Each structure stands twice: as C-alpha cells, then as structure tokens.
Coordinates of C-alpha atoms in Angstrom, one line a residue:
M1 CA 65.0 36.2 -119.8
I2 CA 63.5 32.6 -119.9
A3 CA 60.2 31.8 -121.6
S4 CA 57.6 29.6 -120.0
S5 CA 53.9 29.0 -120.5
E6 CA 53.1 32.5 -120.0
P7 CA 56.5 34.5 -119.6
T8 CA 56.9 38.1 -120.1
C9 CA 60.1 40.4 -120.6
R10 CA 60.8 42.1 -117.3
T11 CA 62.1 45.1 -119.1
C12 CA 59.3 45.7 -121.6
G13 CA 56.4 43.6 -120.4
R14 CA 55.8 42.2 -123.7
S15 CA 55.0 38.3 -124.0
L16 CA 57.7 36.1 -125.0
Q17 CA 55.5 33.0 -125.5
G18 CA 56.8 30.6 -128.2
V19 CA 60.3 32.3 -128.7
Q20 CA 63.0 30.1 -129.8
V21 CA 66.4 31.7 -129.6
S22 CA 69.8 30.5 -130.7
A23 CA 72.2 33.2 -131.5
S24 CA 75.9 32.5 -132.3
R25 CA 78.6 34.4 -130.4
R26 CA 80.8 34.0 -133.4
S27 CA 78.5 34.6 -136.3
G28 CA 75.8 36.6 -134.8
T29 CA 73.1 34.6 -136.5
T30 CA 69.6 34.0 -134.7
D31 CA 67.0 31.4 -135.5
E32 CA 63.5 32.2 -136.5
L33 CA 61.2 33.9 -134.1
G34 CA 57.9 32.5 -133.1
P35 CA 54.6 33.8 -134.6
D36 CA 53.5 35.4 -131.5
E37 CA 56.7 37.5 -130.9
P38 CA 56.8 41.4 -131.0
G39 CA 58.8 42.5 -134.0
R40 CA 56.7 40.7 -136.7
D41 CA 54.7 43.9 -137.2
G42 CA 57.8 46.2 -136.8
S43 CA 56.5 47.4 -133.4
D44 CA 59.6 46.4 -131.3
P45 CA 62.3 45.0 -133.5
G46 CA 64.9 45.5 -130.7
G47 CA 63.3 43.2 -128.0
P48 CA 63.6 39.6 -129.4
D49 CA 67.0 40.5 -131.1
L50 CA 68.4 41.8 -127.7
L51 CA 67.1 38.7 -126.1
A52 CA 68.6 36.4 -128.6
A53 CA 72.0 38.3 -128.4
L54 CA 71.9 38.1 -124.6
L55 CA 71.4 34.4 -124.5
D56 CA 73.9 33.5 -127.2
G57 CA 76.4 35.9 -125.8
M58 CA 76.6 33.8 -122.7
D59 CA 79.8 31.7 -122.2
A60 CA 77.6 29.0 -120.5
A61 CA 75.2 26.8 -122.1
L62 CA 71.4 27.5 -121.2
C63 CA 68.1 25.9 -121.5
A64 CA 64.8 26.6 -119.9
F65 CA 61.7 24.6 -119.1
D66 CA 58.1 25.6 -118.4
A67 CA 56.2 24.2 -115.6
D68 CA 55.3 21.0 -117.6
G69 CA 59.0 20.3 -118.2
V70 CA 58.8 21.4 -122.0
V71 CA 62.1 22.9 -123.4
T72 CA 61.4 26.5 -124.2
H73 CA 65.0 27.9 -124.8
W74 CA 68.3 26.4 -126.0
N75 CA 71.2 28.6 -126.8
R76 CA 74.2 28.1 -129.1
E77 CA 76.6 27.1 -126.3
A78 CA 74.3 24.4 -125.3
E79 CA 74.3 23.1 -129.0
R80 CA 78.0 23.3 -129.1
I81 CA 78.4 21.1 -126.0
L82 CA 75.6 18.4 -126.8
G83 CA 75.2 18.8 -130.6
W84 CA 71.4 19.1 -130.5
S85 CA 70.3 22.4 -132.2
A86 CA 67.6 24.8 -130.9
D87 CA 65.2 23.3 -133.6
E88 CA 65.8 19.7 -132.3
A89 CA 65.6 20.7 -128.6
V90 CA 63.0 23.3 -128.1
G91 CA 59.5 21.7 -127.8
R92 CA 60.6 18.4 -126.4
R93 CA 59.0 17.4 -123.1
G94 CA 61.8 16.5 -120.8
L95 CA 65.3 15.2 -121.6
A96 CA 64.8 11.5 -121.6
G97 CA 66.0 9.5 -124.6
W98 CA 67.9 12.3 -126.2
A99 CA 69.8 14.5 -123.7
V100 CA 69.7 12.1 -120.7
R101 CA 69.5 8.4 -120.5
S102 CA 66.1 7.1 -120.0
A103 CA 67.2 5.2 -116.9
D104 CA 68.4 8.6 -115.4
A105 CA 65.9 10.8 -116.8
E106 CA 63.4 10.8 -113.9
E107 CA 66.1 11.6 -111.4
V108 CA 67.7 14.5 -113.4
E109 CA 64.4 16.1 -114.4
G110 CA 63.3 15.9 -110.8
R111 CA 66.3 17.7 -109.5
L112 CA 66.1 20.3 -112.2
L113 CA 62.3 21.1 -111.8
A114 CA 62.8 21.1 -108.0
A115 CA 64.3 24.5 -108.5
M116 CA 60.8 25.9 -108.9
H117 CA 60.1 25.3 -105.3
A118 CA 63.6 26.0 -103.6
P119 CA 65.1 29.3 -102.8
G120 CA 68.3 30.5 -104.6
R121 CA 70.1 28.5 -107.3
Q122 CA 70.6 24.8 -107.1
V123 CA 73.9 23.2 -108.2
H124 CA 74.1 19.7 -109.5
E125 CA 76.5 17.4 -111.5
F126 CA 75.3 14.6 -113.8
A127 CA 75.9 13.2 -117.2
L128 CA 74.2 14.4 -120.4
L129 CA 74.2 12.7 -123.8
T130 CA 75.5 14.2 -126.8
K131 CA 73.8 13.8 -130.3
D132 CA 76.6 11.4 -131.5
G133 CA 75.9 9.1 -128.5
G134 CA 78.5 10.3 -126.2
R135 CA 78.4 11.3 -122.5
V136 CA 79.4 14.8 -121.0
L137 CA 79.7 15.4 -117.4
V138 CA 78.2 18.8 -116.7
R139 CA 77.8 21.1 -113.8
T140 CA 74.3 22.9 -113.6
Q141 CA 72.9 25.8 -111.9
S142 CA 69.1 26.0 -112.1
A143 CA 66.8 28.5 -110.6
V144 CA 63.2 29.3 -110.8
V145 CA 61.4 31.6 -113.4
R146 CA 58.5 33.6 -112.0
G147 CA 55.5 35.1 -113.8
P148 CA 54.1 38.7 -113.4
D149 CA 52.1 37.5 -110.4
G150 CA 55.2 36.0 -108.7
K151 CA 54.4 32.5 -109.0
P152 CA 56.7 29.7 -110.6
V153 CA 56.1 29.4 -114.2
G154 CA 59.4 27.5 -115.2
V155 CA 63.0 26.8 -114.5
Y156 CA 66.1 27.9 -116.3
C157 CA 69.4 25.8 -116.3
A158 CA 72.9 27.1 -117.1
F159 CA 75.4 24.4 -117.5
S160 CA 79.1 23.8 -118.6
E161 CA 81.3 21.0 -118.8
V162 CA 82.8 20.0 -115.5
H163 CA 86.3 20.1 -116.7
T164 CA 85.9 23.7 -117.7
Q165 CA 84.4 24.7 -114.6
I166 CA 87.1 23.0 -112.6
D167 CA 89.7 24.8 -114.8
L168 CA 88.1 28.1 -114.0
E169 CA 87.8 27.4 -110.3
R170 CA 91.5 26.4 -110.2
S171 CA 92.5 29.5 -111.9
I172 CA 90.6 31.5 -109.4
A173 CA 91.9 29.6 -106.6
L174 CA 95.5 29.9 -108.0
S175 CA 95.0 33.7 -108.1
E176 CA 93.7 34.0 -104.6
A177 CA 96.4 31.8 -103.2
L178 CA 99.0 33.8 -104.9
F179 CA 97.9 37.1 -103.5
E180 CA 97.1 35.8 -100.1
D181 CA 99.4 32.8 -99.0
A182 CA 102.2 32.8 -101.6
G183 CA 105.7 32.8 -100.1
W184 CA 107.1 34.9 -102.8
G185 CA 106.3 38.4 -104.1
V186 CA 103.6 38.8 -106.8
V187 CA 103.0 42.2 -108.3
L188 CA 100.6 43.0 -111.2
V189 CA 102.1 45.9 -113.1
D190 CA 99.9 47.9 -115.6
V191 CA 101.0 49.1 -118.9
D192 CA 102.2 52.3 -117.2
L193 CA 104.6 50.3 -115.1
R194 CA 102.7 51.0 -111.9
P195 CA 101.6 48.3 -109.5
A196 CA 97.9 47.4 -109.9
V197 CA 97.7 44.5 -107.6
V198 CA 100.3 43.4 -104.9
N199 CA 100.3 40.4 -102.5
V200 CA 101.1 40.4 -98.8
H201 CA 104.7 39.2 -99.4
A202 CA 105.4 41.7 -101.9
A203 CA 104.1 44.5 -99.9
R204 CA 106.2 43.5 -97.0
A205 CA 109.3 43.2 -99.3
L206 CA 108.5 46.9 -100.5
G207 CA 108.2 48.0 -97.0
T208 CA 104.7 49.5 -97.4
G209 CA 101.1 48.5 -97.3
R210 CA 99.2 46.6 -100.0
T211 CA 96.9 49.5 -100.8
S212 CA 99.6 52.3 -100.3
V213 CA 101.8 50.9 -103.1
L214 CA 99.0 50.8 -105.8
G215 CA 99.3 53.3 -108.7
R216 CA 102.7 54.7 -107.5
P217 CA 105.7 54.9 -109.7
L218 CA 108.4 52.4 -108.9
G219 CA 110.9 55.1 -108.5
E220 CA 109.1 56.2 -105.3
L221 CA 109.5 52.7 -103.8
L222 CA 113.1 51.9 -105.0
S223 CA 116.0 54.3 -105.0
Q224 CA 118.4 52.2 -107.0
G225 CA 117.7 49.4 -109.5
V226 CA 114.6 51.2 -111.0
E227 CA 115.9 51.6 -114.4
E228 CA 116.9 47.8 -114.8
L229 CA 113.6 46.8 -113.4
E230 CA 111.5 49.1 -115.7
S231 CA 113.6 48.0 -118.7
A232 CA 112.7 44.4 -117.9
L233 CA 108.9 45.2 -117.6
Q234 CA 109.0 47.1 -120.9
H235 CA 110.8 44.2 -122.6
V236 CA 108.1 41.8 -121.4
L237 CA 105.2 44.1 -122.7
A238 CA 107.0 44.3 -126.1
E239 CA 108.6 40.8 -126.5
G240 CA 106.9 38.5 -123.9
A241 CA 108.5 36.6 -120.9
P242 CA 112.1 36.0 -120.8
P243 CA 113.3 32.3 -120.9
A244 CA 114.7 32.3 -117.4
P245 CA 114.5 34.4 -114.1
A246 CA 116.5 37.3 -113.7
E247 CA 118.4 38.5 -110.6
V248 CA 117.8 42.2 -110.0
W249 CA 119.6 44.2 -107.3
V250 CA 117.5 47.0 -105.9
T251 CA 117.6 49.4 -102.8
V252 CA 114.2 49.7 -101.2
R253 CA 113.0 52.9 -99.4
T254 CA 111.6 52.0 -96.1
P255 CA 110.8 53.9 -92.9
E256 CA 113.6 52.4 -91.2
G257 CA 116.0 53.5 -94.1
E258 CA 117.2 52.0 -97.3
R259 CA 117.9 48.3 -97.7
R260 CA 120.0 46.7 -100.4
R261 CA 118.2 43.5 -101.8
C262 CA 118.5 41.1 -104.5
W263 CA 115.3 39.8 -106.0
R264 CA 115.3 36.7 -108.4
S265 CA 112.5 37.8 -110.7
G266 CA 110.3 36.1 -113.2
F267 CA 108.0 37.9 -115.6
V268 CA 105.0 37.0 -117.6
R269 CA 103.0 39.2 -120.0
L270 CA 99.2 39.5 -119.4
A271 CA 96.8 39.6 -122.2
S272 CA 93.1 40.0 -122.2
P273 CA 91.2 36.8 -122.9
L274 CA 88.3 38.7 -124.2
A275 CA 89.9 40.3 -127.1
E276 CA 90.2 38.8 -130.6
E277 CA 93.8 39.8 -130.7
P278 CA 96.1 39.7 -127.6
V279 CA 95.8 43.1 -125.9
P280 CA 98.5 43.6 -123.2
L281 CA 97.0 44.4 -119.8
G282 CA 100.4 44.5 -118.1
V283 CA 103.0 42.4 -116.6
G284 CA 102.9 39.7 -113.8
W285 CA 106.1 40.0 -111.8
L286 CA 107.0 37.4 -109.3
F287 CA 110.1 37.6 -107.3
Q288 CA 111.8 36.1 -104.3
D289 CA 114.4 37.7 -102.0
V290 CA 117.7 35.9 -102.5
T291 CA 119.9 38.6 -100.9
E292 CA 121.3 36.3 -98.3
A293 CA 122.1 33.6 -100.6
K294 CA 123.7 35.9 -103.2
Q295 CA 125.9 37.6 -100.6
G296 CA 126.9 34.1 -99.4
E297 CA 127.9 33.2 -102.9
Q298 CA 129.7 36.4 -103.2
E299 CA 131.6 36.1 -100.0
A300 CA 132.6 32.5 -100.7
S301 CA 133.8 33.6 -104.1
L302 CA 135.8 36.4 -102.6
L303 CA 137.4 34.1 -100.0
R304 CA 138.4 31.7 -102.7
F305 CA 140.2 34.4 -104.7
R306 CA 141.8 35.9 -101.6
A307 CA 143.1 32.6 -100.5
Q308 CA 144.5 31.9 -104.1
Q309 CA 146.2 35.2 -104.0
L310 CA 147.8 34.5 -100.7
H311 CA 148.9 31.0 -102.0
R312 CA 150.3 32.6 -105.3
A313 CA 152.1 35.4 -103.2
S314 CA 153.7 32.8 -100.8
R315 CA 154.9 30.7 -103.9
A316 CA 156.4 33.8 -105.6
A317 CA 158.0 35.2 -102.6
A318 CA 159.6 31.9 -101.7
E319 CA 161.6 32.3 -105.0
C320 CA 162.9 35.7 -104.0
E321 CA 166.6 35.8 -102.7
D322 CA 166.0 39.3 -101.2
P323 CA 163.5 39.4 -98.4
V324 CA 162.8 42.9 -99.2
E325 CA 161.6 41.9 -102.7
A326 CA 159.5 39.2 -101.0
A327 CA 157.7 41.9 -98.9
T328 CA 156.8 43.9 -102.1
V329 CA 155.7 40.8 -103.9
H330 CA 153.2 40.1 -101.1
L331 CA 152.0 43.7 -101.5
D332 CA 151.5 43.5 -105.1
F333 CA 149.5 40.3 -105.0
A334 CA 147.2 41.6 -102.3
L335 CA 146.6 44.7 -104.2
A336 CA 144.7 42.9 -107.0
G337 CA 140.9 43.4 -106.6
F338 CA 141.4 44.8 -103.0
A339 CA 142.7 48.3 -103.3
D340 CA 144.1 51.1 -105.6
H341 CA 147.1 52.0 -103.7
A342 CA 149.2 50.5 -100.9
L343 CA 151.9 51.8 -98.6
I344 CA 154.5 50.2 -96.1
D345 CA 155.8 52.4 -93.4
R346 CA 158.4 51.2 -91.0
V347 CA 159.0 52.2 -87.5
A348 CA 161.8 54.7 -87.6
G349 CA 164.9 53.6 -85.4
G350 CA 164.1 49.8 -85.7
P351 CA 161.3 47.4 -84.4
L352 CA 159.3 48.4 -81.4
A353 CA 158.8 46.2 -78.6
D354 CA 155.5 46.4 -76.6
A355 CA 157.3 47.8 -73.5
E356 CA 158.6 50.6 -75.5
S357 CA 155.3 51.7 -77.1
G358 CA 154.7 54.6 -74.6
G359 CA 156.5 57.3 -76.3
P360 CA 155.7 59.1 -79.6
V361 CA 156.2 56.8 -82.6
R362 CA 157.7 57.9 -86.0
L363 CA 157.1 56.1 -89.3
G364 CA 159.3 56.1 -92.3
R365 CA 158.1 55.2 -95.9
F366 CA 159.5 51.9 -97.0
A367 CA 157.6 51.0 -100.1
A368 CA 154.7 52.3 -102.1
T369 CA 152.7 51.4 -105.3
P370 CA 152.9 54.2 -108.0
S371 CA 150.2 56.8 -107.5
G372 CA 149.8 57.8 -111.2
A373 CA 149.6 54.7 -113.1
P374 CA 149.4 50.9 -112.1
G375 CA 152.7 49.1 -111.7
P376 CA 154.6 47.0 -109.2
S377 CA 155.5 48.4 -105.7
K378 CA 158.8 50.2 -105.4
V379 CA 161.1 50.6 -102.4
A380 CA 161.1 54.2 -101.3
G381 CA 164.7 54.4 -100.4
R382 CA 167.1 53.6 -97.6
A383 CA 167.3 57.0 -96.0
G384 CA 164.6 56.2 -93.5
L385 CA 163.4 59.8 -93.1
P386 CA 160.1 60.0 -91.2
V387 CA 156.9 60.8 -93.0
R388 CA 155.1 63.9 -91.8
Y389 CA 152.1 62.3 -90.2
A390 CA 150.1 64.6 -87.9
E391 CA 149.0 63.5 -84.4
G392 CA 146.1 61.1 -84.5
H393 CA 146.9 59.8 -88.1
P394 CA 145.3 56.3 -88.8
A395 CA 148.8 54.7 -89.3
L396 CA 149.9 56.0 -85.9
Q397 CA 146.8 54.9 -84.3
C398 CA 147.3 51.5 -85.8
V399 CA 150.7 51.1 -84.1
E400 CA 149.3 52.4 -80.8
R401 CA 146.3 50.0 -80.9
V402 CA 148.4 47.2 -82.4
G403 CA 145.6 46.3 -84.6
A404 CA 143.8 47.0 -87.8
L405 CA 142.1 50.5 -88.3
R406 CA 139.7 51.8 -90.9
A407 CA 139.1 55.4 -92.0
S408 CA 137.0 57.1 -94.6
A409 CA 136.6 60.6 -96.0
G410 CA 132.7 59.9 -96.0
A411 CA 130.1 61.4 -98.5
V412 CA 131.8 64.7 -99.2
P413 CA 132.5 66.7 -102.3
A414 CA 135.5 65.7 -104.4
E415 CA 137.6 68.7 -103.4
E416 CA 137.0 68.0 -99.8
A417 CA 138.0 64.3 -100.3
R418 CA 141.1 65.3 -102.1
E419 CA 142.2 67.7 -99.2
W420 CA 141.4 64.9 -96.7
A421 CA 143.8 62.5 -98.5
L422 CA 146.6 65.1 -98.9
A423 CA 146.5 66.1 -95.3
R424 CA 147.2 62.3 -94.5
Q425 CA 150.1 62.2 -96.9
W426 CA 148.1 59.8 -99.2
P427 CA 147.6 60.0 -103.0
P428 CA 144.8 62.6 -103.8
D429 CA 142.3 60.1 -105.1
A430 CA 142.2 58.1 -101.9
V431 CA 138.9 58.0 -100.1
H432 CA 138.9 55.0 -98.0
A433 CA 141.9 53.6 -95.8
L434 CA 142.7 50.4 -94.1
C435 CA 145.8 50.2 -91.9
A436 CA 147.2 46.9 -90.5
V437 CA 150.2 46.7 -88.0
L438 CA 153.2 44.7 -89.1
R439 CA 154.2 42.4 -86.3
S440 CA 156.7 39.8 -86.0
R441 CA 158.4 38.0 -83.0
G442 CA 156.3 40.1 -80.5
R443 CA 157.4 43.4 -82.0
T444 CA 156.0 46.1 -84.2
L445 CA 157.9 46.7 -87.5
G446 CA 155.6 49.1 -89.0
V447 CA 152.3 49.6 -90.8
V448 CA 150.9 48.5 -94.2
T449 CA 148.0 50.9 -95.6
F450 CA 145.5 49.9 -98.4
L451 CA 143.9 52.9 -100.1
R452 CA 140.7 52.8 -102.2
G453 CA 139.3 55.6 -104.6
A454 CA 135.9 57.0 -104.9
G455 CA 134.8 54.2 -107.2
R456 CA 135.1 51.6 -104.6
S457 CA 133.1 50.8 -101.4
A458 CA 134.5 51.4 -98.0
F459 CA 136.7 48.7 -96.3
E460 CA 134.7 46.2 -94.2
R461 CA 135.6 44.0 -91.3
S462 CA 136.2 41.0 -93.6
D463 CA 138.6 43.3 -95.5
A464 CA 140.5 44.0 -92.3
M465 CA 141.0 40.3 -91.6
Y466 CA 142.5 39.8 -95.2
A467 CA 144.7 42.8 -94.7
E468 CA 146.1 41.3 -91.3
D469 CA 146.8 38.1 -93.2
V470 CA 148.9 40.0 -95.7
A471 CA 150.5 42.1 -93.1
V472 CA 151.7 38.9 -91.3
R473 CA 153.5 37.8 -94.4
I474 CA 155.0 41.3 -95.1
A475 CA 156.2 41.6 -91.5
A476 CA 157.9 38.1 -91.6
A477 CA 159.7 39.1 -94.8
L478 CA 161.0 42.4 -93.4
D479 CA 161.9 40.8 -90.1
L480 CA 164.1 38.2 -92.1
A481 CA 165.5 41.3 -94.1
G482 CA 166.6 42.8 -90.9
L483 CA 168.2 39.5 -89.5
S484 CA 170.0 38.9 -92.8
G485 CA 171.3 42.5 -93.2
A486 CA 169.5 42.7 -96.6
E487 CA 168.2 46.1 -95.8

C-alpha cells in the first residue's frame, strides 16, 4: 500500500496520509509513525505495523511519490542500496540533486511519473546516486496508485540493482533451459528420494513421461542399481555433493522391456535460500548416458587382455617339447577370466575329413580341467574310450556344423540346472557352454568345450570368436602330436 496525497488502506479504508515507514527485515525495527496515523489512540495498532512490516519485508527497494512528485515512502532496502534513510528521503520533492544527477533528473522523474497515465507496470533502467556520491545502475518497475475514486494519486516504484536482477534472470533462464533443452538428464529428488521435477531428457531415459514419474519411488522405475543410486542420494543429503561424477549401472524398466544402462551422474544438495540455516530441499541429480562409451571401453579392455593371453600362451607353448603339453597350455591360458571349466574331446578313430562326416561321430575325452578345485588341465588318458554323449549333444552338433555353438540351461532352479549339466556329461555346476571345433589341415580333430557356472553371464558372439582362436592353436598342437607320434 503506497501513500499519496489522500491515500487510504485498501483493506481497512483508513487514511495513510503522512506515513513514513522503514522497517528492517533483519532487525524488525520501524520508523516513527506520522501524527495522523491510526494507532496513536490505540484504535488500530495492527494497521501501520502491518504496512511497515510488509514494505520492509520486501526483497526489492521501494519508494512512492504523490501526484506532485513528493516522496511519501522509502523502505529499508532502498536505504541499503542508496544509503539515504527514510528520514532523509521522505518529504523531498523529486530526486534531483540527491538521488539523481540534476542533469538527468527531469528525464528520470518524467519517466517515473508517466506511470500515472500508463496502463500496467513500466520498466526502466537508469543510474541513481548513493549518499556517498557513487552511482548505481538500477532497474525499476513503476505503476500508478489510485485513490478511492479510481483517479491517479501517485506512483510507486520498486527497484533493484541491475546486476542482482540479471543474476536472478540468469538463474531462472538456466533452470528453464535445464528442464526443457538440456542434452542430459536433470532430476530434482525430494528428501524422500522421489522425483519432484524431471526434464524431457531424463523422462526419455527413464522410459516414461515427465508427469507420470513424479512422486514414484525409484524402485518402480529401476529394477537394478536402485540401492546404489539411493545410497548416493542419501550421502549427498547428509554430507553434500561428491567431488567428482559417479558412474552408476542401472536396469531401466520400460514398456519394451528392461534396458541395462550406465549413467555418469553428478549430484548437488539443494537448500532453501529463505531459511536462516540451510534446510535441505532435496538433491539435484544430473546424469548422462555413457553406456555405449563404457561398453566400448570394456570391449577394448577385454580384447587387449585376450590378445595378451593368446600371446603368452603361444610363447609358453613354443617352449614345450611335447605337443600334447602345448595343447593343454593353450587351454589353461584361455581359461583365465573366460570360463570355469574346459574340456577337449577328440574324434574317436582319428581325424575326420569333410567327406567322411556323413555317419555318426563319436568323441573321446582327451583333456579336462579339474572340476572340484582350480588347477592345470590334465590329459584324461590314452585309452580313447568314447564319451557317452546323447544324440543332439552340443559337442556333436559342433562337429556336424564345423563351427562354434553356444548352449545354456536358462533361468531354471539350481536342481534343474544341475540335472541339465550332468545329462551332458559336464561338471554339475555348469550352466553355460561354448563348443568350438578343432580343425587342422582341412580335417576335424575334435571339440573344445568351455563351461561357465551360475555366477557368470552366458557366452556371447565375441566369446565364440575368441574360443575359435584358441581352438585353432589347440588343433595345431594336437595335429603336430599325431604327426610326431607323441600321442
């Protein structure tokens, strides 16, 4: 409410003529009231106090002019910016010579008082003078003050330093840009660890809409990685932002199914700027999908390791006098980080040429890794008795196709998986299998089988390529053993 020549309070209808208010947001003090104000006789002690509190509770500086350009109101924020107190400001006619340079006063006052005859608020920028002689560039919003009859009786002007206004506008613009146009996900999580605001990119990454995700527990959106993510959010609420981004692997539930993703995430704790002490409002979570890059790094690292293993195996096998020992060396080196068990089965009766592959094939166990405890591969014996593989066994199919073959028990109970492995003459803890044919000089010598337990993932196509590389080296060693009579 702004005083003018005949202003009244719009809530109580009492006259506010002569009021000078300047209440501090920090101390709560108010300046002396004018002689005509209600409250001098105790009739309405709350009216002027409320007006003073409202004006001095504003974050913006405020001054008001009557129709003749006399300053009628001046709050504490205006005093803070310019240094002029309410006692020094109220009652002055215009701003010339004290708050505005005399040369600029006519233009400034004309633009401010023009608001009495203009609709809405008028926004201007100009320089004001401080009490110590400095200049401050301010942005003002001025609007007309009307009397009870609706006629203009004055103008109020709210102003703030331009850099403060620009900082505020930048903050608002940044928030809007993050939640509309950002190329990474932005999620505001409340103290209950539920999404409160989600931008377009984050909603797309979560496989849902921006509104449907709000207020839902993260466990409804992610099937894996929830515990790690919630632990990070709780840490930020308690301790603050971590010093560096964190990479979190999650599995997202989407209408098309589950997707395994890696999100490089940054976290910031949000606190209320209005509280005397920081009060956590939640966590700002920014993330970027780096799944393809991480998978590329993992694949490159895996390829380097496997290339090194093949190189080391070749160097070690070259020092073996016995070609049979060289074959088991290749098998042992390939097992590291690749599988839990490995078997070598040779074609019974000698190598099999392609023209002879029409009849039934029998395989005999040649070498195997220990099934109970880790250790080097051992030659199974020289008897050459056929292994009791049932028709359709993966190793037999591998010989028939002359190529690699993958098999898996699937997602079945442990007892069924055990029966699946034992029925194929494999160790009981085997769940995933990969068979690669042993070929040398255009003939099939046998099959090498790699087995993984339940703690590992199923074999993939890249694994089959590596197994074929190992099989070539084993086949060459076995062929050499046959030629030299080392068997």
